[in-house]
């Protein structure tokens, strides 16, 4: 149990796969914070504390679920890949993550339009989540082609 050995992941570096997993977890954590703020503010994170009770529109709630579902599923698949290996698991995680990212782009666009009309800057957690998601996807892809 002393040193961590490189596991055969079908030619994929275990180190990069682990870094991708850490990045994935960080992205999920920031995403959880964003989702909590969004729900607490009634679907409007720019007005946190002003909404009397959480009210989430059906379209936005569905979009948020469509983002969180694939993102969480891909994290679990990638975790299984890191534990047991197998290129099929890794590629499955990346494909499912791509679906989560697509819905994340939809959420980002909706929020950006609302912020632009209100002339409000992008919240730092949103920017951090977007950057972490891009880094995670890049690391996952690099670990697959390395």
PDB file of C-alpha atoms in Angstrom:
ATOM      1  CA  UNK A   1       0.000   0.000   0.000  1.00  0.00           C
ATOM      2  CA  UNK A   2       2.992   2.309  -0.027  1.00  0.00           C
ATOM      3  CA  UNK A   3       3.387   3.887  -3.459  1.00  0.00           C
ATOM      4  CA  UNK A   4       0.580   4.408  -5.913  1.00  0.00           C
ATOM      5  CA  UNK A   5       1.215   2.389  -9.048  1.00  0.00           C
ATOM      6  CA  UNK A   6       0.173   3.460 -12.491  1.00  0.00           C
ATOM      7  CA  UNK A   7      -2.818   1.306 -13.421  1.00  0.00           C
ATOM      8  CA  UNK A   8      -3.298   0.212 -16.999  1.00  0.00           C
ATOM      9  CA  UNK A   9      -6.118   2.391 -18.265  1.00  0.00           C
ATOM     10  CA  UNK A  10      -5.734   1.329 -21.843  1.00  0.00           C
ATOM     11  CA  UNK A  11      -2.690   3.510 -22.402  1.00  0.00           C
ATOM     12  CA  UNK A  12      -4.071   6.406 -20.385  1.00  0.00           C
ATOM     13  CA  UNK A  13      -1.973   8.032 -17.716  1.00  0.00           C
ATOM     14  CA  UNK A  14      -3.378   7.418 -14.246  1.00  0.00           C
ATOM     15  CA  UNK A  15      -1.914  10.712 -13.080  1.00  0.00           C
ATOM     16  CA  UNK A  16      -3.845  12.758 -15.629  1.00  0.00           C
ATOM     17  CA  UNK A  17      -6.990  10.730 -14.931  1.00  0.00           C
ATOM     18  CA  UNK A  18      -6.667  11.515 -11.215  1.00  0.00           C
ATOM     19  CA  UNK A  19      -6.071  15.217 -11.881  1.00  0.00           C
ATOM     20  CA  UNK A  20      -9.168  15.198 -14.100  1.00  0.00           C
ATOM     21  CA  UNK A  21     -11.126  13.583 -11.253  1.00  0.00           C
ATOM     22  CA  UNK A  22     -10.000  16.276  -8.804  1.00  0.00           C
ATOM     23  CA  UNK A  23     -10.936  18.954 -11.335  1.00  0.00           C
ATOM     24  CA  UNK A  24     -14.308  17.247 -11.831  1.00  0.00           C
ATOM     25  CA  UNK A  25     -14.921  17.285  -8.062  1.00  0.00           C
ATOM     26  CA  UNK A  26     -13.968  20.966  -7.814  1.00  0.00           C
ATOM     27  CA  UNK A  27     -16.306  21.785 -10.702  1.00  0.00           C
ATOM     28  CA  UNK A  28     -19.112  19.848  -9.019  1.00  0.00           C
ATOM     29  CA  UNK A  29     -18.520  21.654  -5.724  1.00  0.00           C
ATOM     30  CA  UNK A  30     -18.725  25.103  -7.307  1.00  0.00           C
ATOM     31  CA  UNK A  31     -21.762  23.930  -9.286  1.00  0.00           C
ATOM     32  CA  UNK A  32     -23.428  22.810  -6.053  1.00  0.00           C
ATOM     33  CA  UNK A  33     -22.824  26.258  -4.553  1.00  0.00           C
ATOM     34  CA  UNK A  34     -24.329  27.876  -7.659  1.00  0.00           C
ATOM     35  CA  UNK A  35     -27.373  25.587  -7.636  1.00  0.00           C
ATOM     36  CA  UNK A  36     -27.929  26.295  -3.950  1.00  0.00           C
ATOM     37  CA  UNK A  37     -27.772  30.052  -4.531  1.00  0.00           C
ATOM     38  CA  UNK A  38     -30.083  29.750  -7.533  1.00  0.00           C
ATOM     39  CA  UNK A  39     -32.721  27.744  -5.685  1.00  0.00           C
ATOM     40  CA  UNK A  40     -32.486  29.923  -2.574  1.00  0.00           C
ATOM     41  CA  UNK A  41     -32.967  33.048  -4.677  1.00  0.00           C
ATOM     42  CA  UNK A  42     -35.996  31.621  -6.466  1.00  0.00           C
ATOM     43  CA  UNK A  43     -34.156  30.990  -9.720  1.00  0.00           C
ATOM     44  CA  UNK A  44     -32.499  34.405  -9.802  1.00  0.00           C
ATOM     45  CA  UNK A  45     -29.000  34.254  -8.266  1.00  0.00           C
ATOM     46  CA  UNK A  46     -28.423  37.959  -9.001  1.00  0.00           C
ATOM     47  CA  UNK A  47     -31.116  38.847  -6.464  1.00  0.00           C
ATOM     48  CA  UNK A  48     -30.144  36.464  -3.656  1.00  0.00           C
ATOM     49  CA  UNK A  49     -31.917  37.412  -0.464  1.00  0.00           C
ATOM     50  CA  UNK A  50     -34.583  39.495  -2.228  1.00  0.00           C
ATOM     51  CA  UNK A  51     -36.972  36.693  -3.205  1.00  0.00           C
ATOM     52  CA  UNK A  52     -39.531  35.922  -0.467  1.00  0.00           C
ATOM     53  CA  UNK A  53     -39.618  32.197  -1.295  1.00  0.00           C
ATOM     54  CA  UNK A  54     -37.999  29.941  -3.866  1.00  0.00           C
ATOM     55  CA  UNK A  55     -39.997  29.816  -7.086  1.00  0.00           C
ATOM     56  CA  UNK A  56     -38.304  28.127  -9.987  1.00  0.00           C
ATOM     57  CA  UNK A  57     -39.846  28.289 -13.435  1.00  0.00           C
ATOM     58  CA  UNK A  58     -40.502  24.931 -15.045  1.00  0.00           C
ATOM     59  CA  UNK A  59     -38.267  25.601 -18.073  1.00  0.00           C
ATOM     60  CA  UNK A  60     -35.334  26.803 -15.972  1.00  0.00           C
ATOM     61  CA  UNK A  61     -35.751  23.955 -13.463  1.00  0.00           C
ATOM     62  CA  UNK A  62     -35.786  21.405 -16.255  1.00  0.00           C
ATOM     63  CA  UNK A  63     -32.705  22.987 -17.804  1.00  0.00           C
ATOM     64  CA  UNK A  64     -30.894  22.961 -14.454  1.00  0.00           C
ATOM     65  CA  UNK A  65     -31.809  19.293 -13.981  1.00  0.00           C
ATOM     66  CA  UNK A  66     -30.704  18.524 -17.526  1.00  0.00           C
ATOM     67  CA  UNK A  67     -27.330  20.068 -16.642  1.00  0.00           C
ATOM     68  CA  UNK A  68     -26.868  18.510 -13.212  1.00  0.00           C
ATOM     69  CA  UNK A  69     -28.021  15.008 -14.216  1.00  0.00           C
ATOM     70  CA  UNK A  70     -25.433  14.317 -16.913  1.00  0.00           C
ATOM     71  CA  UNK A  71     -22.730  16.217 -15.019  1.00  0.00           C
ATOM     72  CA  UNK A  72     -23.200  14.096 -11.880  1.00  0.00           C
ATOM     73  CA  UNK A  73     -23.532  10.891 -13.906  1.00  0.00           C
ATOM     74  CA  UNK A  74     -20.330  11.602 -15.819  1.00  0.00           C
ATOM     75  CA  UNK A  75     -18.486  12.235 -12.547  1.00  0.00           C
ATOM     76  CA  UNK A  76     -19.588   8.833 -11.238  1.00  0.00           C
ATOM     77  CA  UNK A  77     -18.598   7.113 -14.489  1.00  0.00           C
ATOM     78  CA  UNK A  78     -15.183   8.803 -14.445  1.00  0.00           C
ATOM     79  CA  UNK A  79     -14.701   7.753 -10.816  1.00  0.00           C
ATOM     80  CA  UNK A  80     -15.452   4.153 -11.809  1.00  0.00           C
ATOM     81  CA  UNK A  81     -12.984   4.493 -14.679  1.00  0.00           C
ATOM     82  CA  UNK A  82     -10.244   5.721 -12.350  1.00  0.00           C
ATOM     83  CA  UNK A  83     -10.903   2.778 -10.017  1.00  0.00           C
ATOM     84  CA  UNK A  84     -11.172  -0.053 -12.537  1.00  0.00           C
ATOM     85  CA  UNK A  85      -9.897   1.271 -15.854  1.00  0.00           C
ATOM     86  CA  UNK A  86     -11.419   0.610 -19.240  1.00  0.00           C
ATOM     87  CA  UNK A  87     -11.466   2.979 -22.172  1.00  0.00           C
ATOM     88  CA  UNK A  88     -15.210   2.426 -22.679  1.00  0.00           C
ATOM     89  CA  UNK A  89     -15.924   3.895 -19.228  1.00  0.00           C
ATOM     90  CA  UNK A  90     -13.675   6.868 -19.901  1.00  0.00           C
ATOM     91  CA  UNK A  91     -15.239   7.650 -23.265  1.00  0.00           C
ATOM     92  CA  UNK A  92     -18.724   7.199 -21.804  1.00  0.00           C
ATOM     93  CA  UNK A  93     -17.905   9.717 -19.081  1.00  0.00           C
ATOM     94  CA  UNK A  94     -16.647  12.248 -21.625  1.00  0.00           C
ATOM     95  CA  UNK A  95     -19.715  11.853 -23.862  1.00  0.00           C
ATOM     96  CA  UNK A  96     -22.117  12.226 -20.919  1.00  0.00           C
ATOM     97  CA  UNK A  97     -20.097  15.206 -19.661  1.00  0.00           C
ATOM     98  CA  UNK A  98     -20.409  16.830 -23.092  1.00  0.00           C
ATOM     99  CA  UNK A  99     -24.215  16.636 -22.738  1.00  0.00           C
ATOM    100  CA  UNK A 100     -23.977  18.251 -19.300  1.00  0.00           C
ATOM    101  CA  UNK A 101     -21.734  20.975 -20.681  1.00  0.00           C
ATOM    102  CA  UNK A 102     -24.226  21.663 -23.493  1.00  0.00           C
ATOM    103  CA  UNK A 103     -27.012  22.304 -20.997  1.00  0.00           C
ATOM    104  CA  UNK A 104     -24.578  24.344 -18.898  1.00  0.00           C
ATOM    105  CA  UNK A 105     -24.011  26.573 -21.908  1.00  0.00           C
ATOM    106  CA  UNK A 106     -27.794  27.029 -22.144  1.00  0.00           C
ATOM    107  CA  UNK A 107     -27.951  28.074 -18.474  1.00  0.00           C
ATOM    108  CA  UNK A 108     -24.976  30.385 -18.939  1.00  0.00           C
ATOM    109  CA  UNK A 109     -26.596  32.022 -21.973  1.00  0.00           C
ATOM    110  CA  UNK A 110     -29.895  32.561 -20.158  1.00  0.00           C
ATOM    111  CA  UNK A 111     -28.089  34.101 -17.189  1.00  0.00           C
ATOM    112  CA  UNK A 112     -25.864  36.231 -19.410  1.00  0.00           C
ATOM    113  CA  UNK A 113     -28.850  37.723 -21.229  1.00  0.00           C
ATOM    114  CA  UNK A 114     -30.548  38.563 -17.937  1.00  0.00           C
ATOM    115  CA  UNK A 115     -27.363  40.078 -16.483  1.00  0.00           C
ATOM    116  CA  UNK A 116     -26.752  42.108 -19.659  1.00  0.00           C
ATOM    117  CA  UNK A 117     -30.235  43.636 -19.482  1.00  0.00           C
ATOM    118  CA  UNK A 118     -29.722  44.493 -15.814  1.00  0.00           C
ATOM    119  CA  UNK A 119     -26.137  45.645 -16.515  1.00  0.00           C
ATOM    120  CA  UNK A 120     -24.740  43.342 -13.861  1.00  0.00           C
ATOM    121  CA  UNK A 121     -21.343  41.649 -14.065  1.00  0.00           C
ATOM    122  CA  UNK A 122     -20.952  37.892 -14.221  1.00  0.00           C
ATOM    123  CA  UNK A 123     -20.740  36.407 -10.707  1.00  0.00           C
ATOM    124  CA  UNK A 124     -17.303  34.985  -9.920  1.00  0.00           C
ATOM    125  CA  UNK A 125     -18.647  31.511  -9.027  1.00  0.00           C
ATOM    126  CA  UNK A 126     -20.244  31.276 -12.487  1.00  0.00           C
ATOM    127  CA  UNK A 127     -16.939  32.165 -14.134  1.00  0.00           C
ATOM    128  CA  UNK A 128     -15.056  29.727 -11.880  1.00  0.00           C
ATOM    129  CA  UNK A 129     -17.519  26.925 -12.677  1.00  0.00           C
ATOM    130  CA  UNK A 130     -17.235  27.557 -16.422  1.00  0.00           C
ATOM    131  CA  UNK A 131     -13.426  27.626 -16.344  1.00  0.00           C
ATOM    132  CA  UNK A 132     -13.256  24.490 -14.192  1.00  0.00           C
ATOM    133  CA  UNK A 133     -15.663  22.700 -16.542  1.00  0.00           C
ATOM    134  CA  UNK A 134     -13.473  23.557 -19.537  1.00  0.00           C
ATOM    135  CA  UNK A 135     -10.332  22.413 -17.696  1.00  0.00           C
ATOM    136  CA  UNK A 136     -12.064  19.180 -16.645  1.00  0.00           C
ATOM    137  CA  UNK A 137     -13.213  18.363 -20.160  1.00  0.00           C
ATOM    138  CA  UNK A 138      -9.750  19.160 -21.548  1.00  0.00           C
ATOM    139  CA  UNK A 139      -8.007  16.997 -18.935  1.00  0.00           C
ATOM    140  CA  UNK A 140     -10.372  14.105 -19.586  1.00  0.00           C
ATOM    141  CA  UNK A 141      -9.745  14.305 -23.313  1.00  0.00           C
ATOM    142  CA  UNK A 142      -5.990  14.638 -22.863  1.00  0.00           C
ATOM    143  CA  UNK A 143      -5.942  11.606 -20.585  1.00  0.00           C
ATOM    144  CA  UNK A 144      -7.746   9.614 -23.276  1.00  0.00           C
ATOM    145  CA  UNK A 145      -5.400  10.528 -26.080  1.00  0.00           C
ATOM    146  CA  UNK A 146      -2.169  10.549 -24.032  1.00  0.00           C
TER     147      UNK A 146
END
